[in-house]
Amino acid sequence: MKRAPAALVLAVATASPAAWAVERENAIGVDPTASMLKVSDKSSPDVGGGVGVHYTYGITDAFNLVADGGWSLVALDEKLWDPTTPHTRPTNVSNVDVGLAYVLDVLRWVPYGAAEIGGYALQGGTIDGLKILPGAALAVGLDYRFNRSWSAGVELREHFLFTEMSTYPTFTQALLRFEYVWGW
């Protein structure tokens, strides 16, 4: 008789609603962002916040096409306008990336990983004009599906800016994600 309650507890604990991600599913969302840019000639990273948008399209139930863009304020330091400061420190970074995500849609909680390529624009601060750089990003995240149409989650994204001398070795973002889903 002791096995029946244990079996019931195990069945309830492992039961989950049907996985919801499907082929040809679309999602669009907004991403409040915390960001951090490391500049090679400075001992501490520049930290700030920003906002982004994202779009995903379900190629299969496991792979999504992902596209995102964002703007991050990375520095508000009065030393940036000092003429002796090196011309490598921007006040903001914008990015546009596209790539593929692998989605593990097994529960309402949906973990994923993504690889993207894109372009980055650095401006303000001590940078003369606008500096455009190619780059790539790796991301890991976890979304929660409230229902078929709405989800929210968190994501950590590491950007690799392709420069000649590794002036910007890391650009990191921590995002909150809110999205609307359709086409299922």
mmCIF file of C-alpha atoms in Angstrom:
data_model
loop_
_atom_site.group_PDB
_atom_site.id
_atom_site.type_symbol
_atom_site.label_atom_id
_atom_site.label_comp_id
_atom_site.label_asym_id
_atom_site.label_seq_id
_atom_site.Cartn_x
_atom_site.Cartn_y
_atom_site.Cartn_z
ATOM 1 C CA MET A 1 0.000 0.000 0.000
ATOM 2 C CA LYS A 2 2.913 2.370 0.597
ATOM 3 C CA ARG A 3 3.768 2.194 -3.095
ATOM 4 C CA ALA A 4 0.476 3.732 -4.254
ATOM 5 C CA PRO A 5 0.991 7.164 -2.586
ATOM 6 C CA ALA A 6 4.640 7.225 -3.702
ATOM 7 C CA ALA A 7 3.619 6.387 -7.273
ATOM 8 C CA LEU A 8 0.948 9.103 -7.200
ATOM 9 C CA VAL A 9 3.438 11.709 -5.928
ATOM 10 C CA LEU A 10 5.940 10.666 -8.631
ATOM 11 C CA ALA A 11 3.286 10.860 -11.363
ATOM 12 C CA VAL A 12 2.147 14.332 -10.285
ATOM 13 C CA ALA A 13 5.721 15.612 -9.950
ATOM 14 C CA THR A 14 6.758 14.433 -13.401
ATOM 15 C CA ALA A 15 3.541 15.267 -15.240
ATOM 16 C CA SER A 16 3.641 18.437 -17.254
ATOM 17 C CA PRO A 17 1.457 20.240 -19.732
ATOM 18 C CA ALA A 18 2.128 19.542 -23.376
ATOM 19 C CA ALA A 19 5.153 21.195 -24.890
ATOM 20 C CA TRP A 20 3.970 24.261 -26.799
ATOM 21 C CA ALA A 21 6.736 25.287 -29.186
ATOM 22 C CA VAL A 22 5.935 24.233 -32.736
ATOM 23 C CA GLU A 23 7.144 24.746 -36.263
ATOM 24 C CA ARG A 24 6.237 28.080 -37.866
ATOM 25 C CA GLU A 25 5.605 29.690 -34.476
ATOM 26 C CA ASN A 26 6.486 33.403 -34.241
ATOM 27 C CA ALA A 27 7.375 35.481 -31.202
ATOM 28 C CA ILE A 28 8.179 39.145 -30.789
ATOM 29 C CA GLY A 29 9.253 40.806 -27.592
ATOM 30 C CA VAL A 30 11.010 43.515 -25.623
ATOM 31 C CA ASP A 31 14.094 43.104 -23.463
ATOM 32 C CA PRO A 32 15.101 45.465 -20.628
ATOM 33 C CA THR A 33 18.870 44.982 -20.339
ATOM 34 C CA ALA A 34 21.763 45.344 -17.924
ATOM 35 C CA SER A 35 25.038 45.637 -19.844
ATOM 36 C CA MET A 36 28.760 45.649 -19.237
ATOM 37 C CA LEU A 37 31.537 46.639 -21.668
ATOM 38 C CA LYS A 38 35.160 45.827 -20.896
ATOM 39 C CA VAL A 39 37.677 48.162 -22.498
ATOM 40 C CA SER A 40 41.243 46.820 -22.628
ATOM 41 C CA ASP A 41 42.898 50.055 -21.451
ATOM 42 C CA LYS A 42 40.680 50.369 -18.350
ATOM 43 C CA SER A 43 40.852 48.255 -15.180
ATOM 44 C CA SER A 44 37.108 48.046 -14.475
ATOM 45 C CA PRO A 45 34.244 47.451 -16.919
ATOM 46 C CA ASP A 46 31.726 50.119 -17.887
ATOM 47 C CA VAL A 47 28.274 49.146 -16.613
ATOM 48 C CA GLY A 48 24.867 50.422 -17.685
ATOM 49 C CA GLY A 49 21.434 49.517 -18.925
ATOM 50 C CA GLY A 50 19.459 49.474 -22.111
ATOM 51 C CA VAL A 51 16.596 48.056 -24.084
ATOM 52 C CA GLY A 52 16.235 45.568 -26.910
ATOM 53 C CA VAL A 53 13.714 43.859 -29.145
ATOM 54 C CA HIS A 54 13.721 40.299 -30.460
ATOM 55 C CA TYR A 55 11.932 38.110 -32.976
ATOM 56 C CA THR A 56 11.958 34.311 -33.255
ATOM 57 C CA TYR A 57 10.566 31.947 -35.867
ATOM 58 C CA GLY A 58 10.197 28.213 -35.273
ATOM 59 C CA ILE A 59 12.025 26.463 -38.107
ATOM 60 C CA THR A 60 11.367 23.136 -36.349
ATOM 61 C CA ASP A 61 10.167 22.343 -32.847
ATOM 62 C CA ALA A 62 13.839 22.317 -31.739
ATOM 63 C CA PHE A 63 15.465 25.078 -33.850
ATOM 64 C CA ASN A 64 14.456 28.733 -34.051
ATOM 65 C CA LEU A 65 15.652 31.530 -36.281
ATOM 66 C CA VAL A 66 16.427 34.442 -33.937
ATOM 67 C CA ALA A 67 16.930 38.124 -34.682
ATOM 68 C CA ASP A 68 17.458 40.857 -32.135
ATOM 69 C CA GLY A 69 18.603 44.407 -31.758
ATOM 70 C CA GLY A 70 19.384 46.593 -28.824
ATOM 71 C CA TRP A 71 20.848 49.755 -27.426
ATOM 72 C CA SER A 72 22.887 49.913 -24.223
ATOM 73 C CA LEU A 73 24.181 52.891 -22.287
ATOM 74 C CA VAL A 74 27.534 51.658 -20.997
ATOM 75 C CA ALA A 75 29.148 54.729 -19.459
ATOM 76 C CA LEU A 76 28.309 58.089 -17.975
ATOM 77 C CA ASP A 77 31.734 59.009 -16.728
ATOM 78 C CA GLU A 78 32.877 62.631 -16.753
ATOM 79 C CA LYS A 79 36.443 61.386 -17.330
ATOM 80 C CA LEU A 80 35.334 60.344 -20.825
ATOM 81 C CA TRP A 81 35.462 63.963 -21.910
ATOM 82 C CA ASP A 82 38.963 64.502 -20.527
ATOM 83 C CA PRO A 83 41.289 65.067 -23.549
ATOM 84 C CA THR A 84 43.900 62.715 -22.047
ATOM 85 C CA THR A 85 41.470 59.748 -22.008
ATOM 86 C CA PRO A 86 42.178 57.251 -24.835
ATOM 87 C CA HIS A 87 39.802 57.404 -27.810
ATOM 88 C CA THR A 88 38.407 53.922 -27.116
ATOM 89 C CA ARG A 89 35.610 54.528 -24.622
ATOM 90 C CA PRO A 90 32.052 54.771 -25.956
ATOM 91 C CA THR A 91 29.022 55.826 -23.942
ATOM 92 C CA ASN A 92 26.665 53.506 -25.813
ATOM 93 C CA VAL A 93 26.634 50.316 -27.880
ATOM 94 C CA SER A 94 23.951 49.301 -30.397
ATOM 95 C CA ASN A 95 23.707 45.822 -31.869
ATOM 96 C CA VAL A 96 21.763 43.893 -34.507
ATOM 97 C CA ASP A 97 22.248 40.107 -34.613
ATOM 98 C CA VAL A 98 20.732 37.089 -36.344
ATOM 99 C CA GLY A 99 21.299 33.379 -35.744
ATOM 100 C CA LEU A 100 19.942 30.018 -34.614
ATOM 101 C CA ALA A 101 18.684 28.875 -31.230
ATOM 102 C CA TYR A 102 18.304 25.322 -29.968
ATOM 103 C CA VAL A 103 15.193 25.068 -27.807
ATOM 104 C CA LEU A 104 14.464 22.355 -25.233
ATOM 105 C CA ASP A 105 10.695 22.705 -25.091
ATOM 106 C CA VAL A 106 9.603 20.043 -22.630
ATOM 107 C CA LEU A 107 7.634 21.946 -19.988
ATOM 108 C CA ARG A 108 6.299 25.428 -19.402
ATOM 109 C CA TRP A 109 9.949 26.228 -18.602
ATOM 110 C CA VAL A 110 11.845 26.428 -21.898
ATOM 111 C CA PRO A 111 15.666 26.501 -21.763
ATOM 112 C CA TYR A 112 17.596 27.445 -24.905
ATOM 113 C CA GLY A 113 20.987 28.346 -26.313
ATOM 114 C CA ALA A 114 21.727 30.535 -29.344
ATOM 115 C CA ALA A 115 24.612 31.500 -31.611
ATOM 116 C CA GLU A 116 24.360 34.739 -33.607
ATOM 117 C CA ILE A 117 26.384 37.001 -35.882
ATOM 118 C CA GLY A 118 25.842 40.691 -36.411
ATOM 119 C CA GLY A 119 26.976 44.252 -36.333
ATOM 120 C CA TYR A 120 27.785 46.631 -33.496
ATOM 121 C CA ALA A 121 27.855 50.429 -33.392
ATOM 122 C CA LEU A 122 29.856 52.182 -30.679
ATOM 123 C CA GLN A 123 29.496 55.928 -30.231
ATOM 124 C CA GLY A 124 29.726 58.790 -27.795
ATOM 125 C CA GLY A 125 32.329 59.330 -25.109
ATOM 126 C CA THR A 126 35.833 59.597 -26.498
ATOM 127 C CA ILE A 127 35.076 57.796 -29.779
ATOM 128 C CA ASP A 128 35.272 60.133 -32.756
ATOM 129 C CA GLY A 129 32.019 59.728 -34.671
ATOM 130 C CA LEU A 130 30.641 56.216 -35.019
ATOM 131 C CA LYS A 131 32.650 52.974 -34.844
ATOM 132 C CA ILE A 132 31.037 50.008 -36.666
ATOM 133 C CA LEU A 133 32.338 46.510 -35.835
ATOM 134 C CA PRO A 134 31.310 42.997 -36.874
ATOM 135 C CA GLY A 135 30.782 40.494 -34.098
ATOM 136 C CA ALA A 136 29.120 37.363 -32.788
ATOM 137 C CA ALA A 137 27.124 36.444 -29.705
ATOM 138 C CA LEU A 138 26.420 33.342 -27.634
ATOM 139 C CA ALA A 139 23.328 33.290 -25.449
ATOM 140 C CA VAL A 140 21.667 31.015 -22.916
ATOM 141 C CA GLY A 141 18.219 31.622 -21.551
ATOM 142 C CA LEU A 142 15.167 30.299 -19.806
ATOM 143 C CA ASP A 143 11.600 31.292 -20.697
ATOM 144 C CA TYR A 144 8.365 30.528 -18.886
ATOM 145 C CA ARG A 145 5.257 29.988 -21.039
ATOM 146 C CA PHE A 146 2.245 31.460 -19.222
ATOM 147 C CA ASN A 147 -0.027 30.207 -22.001
ATOM 148 C CA ARG A 148 0.208 29.748 -25.768
ATOM 149 C CA SER A 149 0.425 33.508 -26.395
ATOM 150 C CA TRP A 150 2.598 34.988 -23.632
ATOM 151 C CA SER A 151 5.961 34.170 -22.101
ATOM 152 C CA ALA A 152 8.682 35.824 -20.038
ATOM 153 C CA GLY A 153 12.212 34.851 -19.217
ATOM 154 C CA VAL A 154 15.831 35.704 -18.597
ATOM 155 C CA GLU A 155 18.842 35.541 -20.891
ATOM 156 C CA LEU A 156 22.592 35.994 -20.566
ATOM 157 C CA ARG A 157 24.358 37.025 -23.766
ATOM 158 C CA GLU A 158 28.109 37.313 -24.355
ATOM 159 C CA HIS A 159 29.147 39.371 -27.394
ATOM 160 C CA PHE A 160 32.487 39.074 -29.166
ATOM 161 C CA LEU A 161 33.412 42.237 -31.044
ATOM 162 C CA PHE A 162 35.865 41.621 -33.865
ATOM 163 C CA THR A 163 38.546 44.291 -33.610
ATOM 164 C CA GLU A 164 42.158 44.324 -34.735
ATOM 165 C CA MET A 165 43.673 44.602 -31.264
ATOM 166 C CA SER A 166 40.958 43.318 -28.905
ATOM 167 C CA THR A 167 40.146 46.809 -27.684
ATOM 168 C CA TYR A 168 36.759 45.556 -26.476
ATOM 169 C CA PRO A 169 37.372 42.023 -25.160
ATOM 170 C CA THR A 170 33.874 41.537 -23.714
ATOM 171 C CA PHE A 171 30.409 43.000 -24.027
ATOM 172 C CA THR A 172 27.947 41.205 -21.786
ATOM 173 C CA GLN A 173 24.178 41.616 -21.408
ATOM 174 C CA ALA A 174 21.713 40.231 -18.876
ATOM 175 C CA LEU A 175 18.180 40.528 -20.235
ATOM 176 C CA LEU A 176 14.638 40.174 -18.995
ATOM 177 C CA ARG A 177 12.445 38.959 -21.863
ATOM 178 C CA PHE A 178 8.735 39.560 -22.406
ATOM 179 C CA GLU A 179 7.157 38.188 -25.587
ATOM 180 C CA TYR A 180 3.959 37.648 -27.496
ATOM 181 C CA VAL A 181 3.690 34.352 -29.426
ATOM 182 C CA TRP A 182 1.466 33.540 -32.429
ATOM 183 C CA GLY A 183 1.176 31.130 -35.346
ATOM 184 C CA TRP A 184 0.893 27.880 -33.419
#
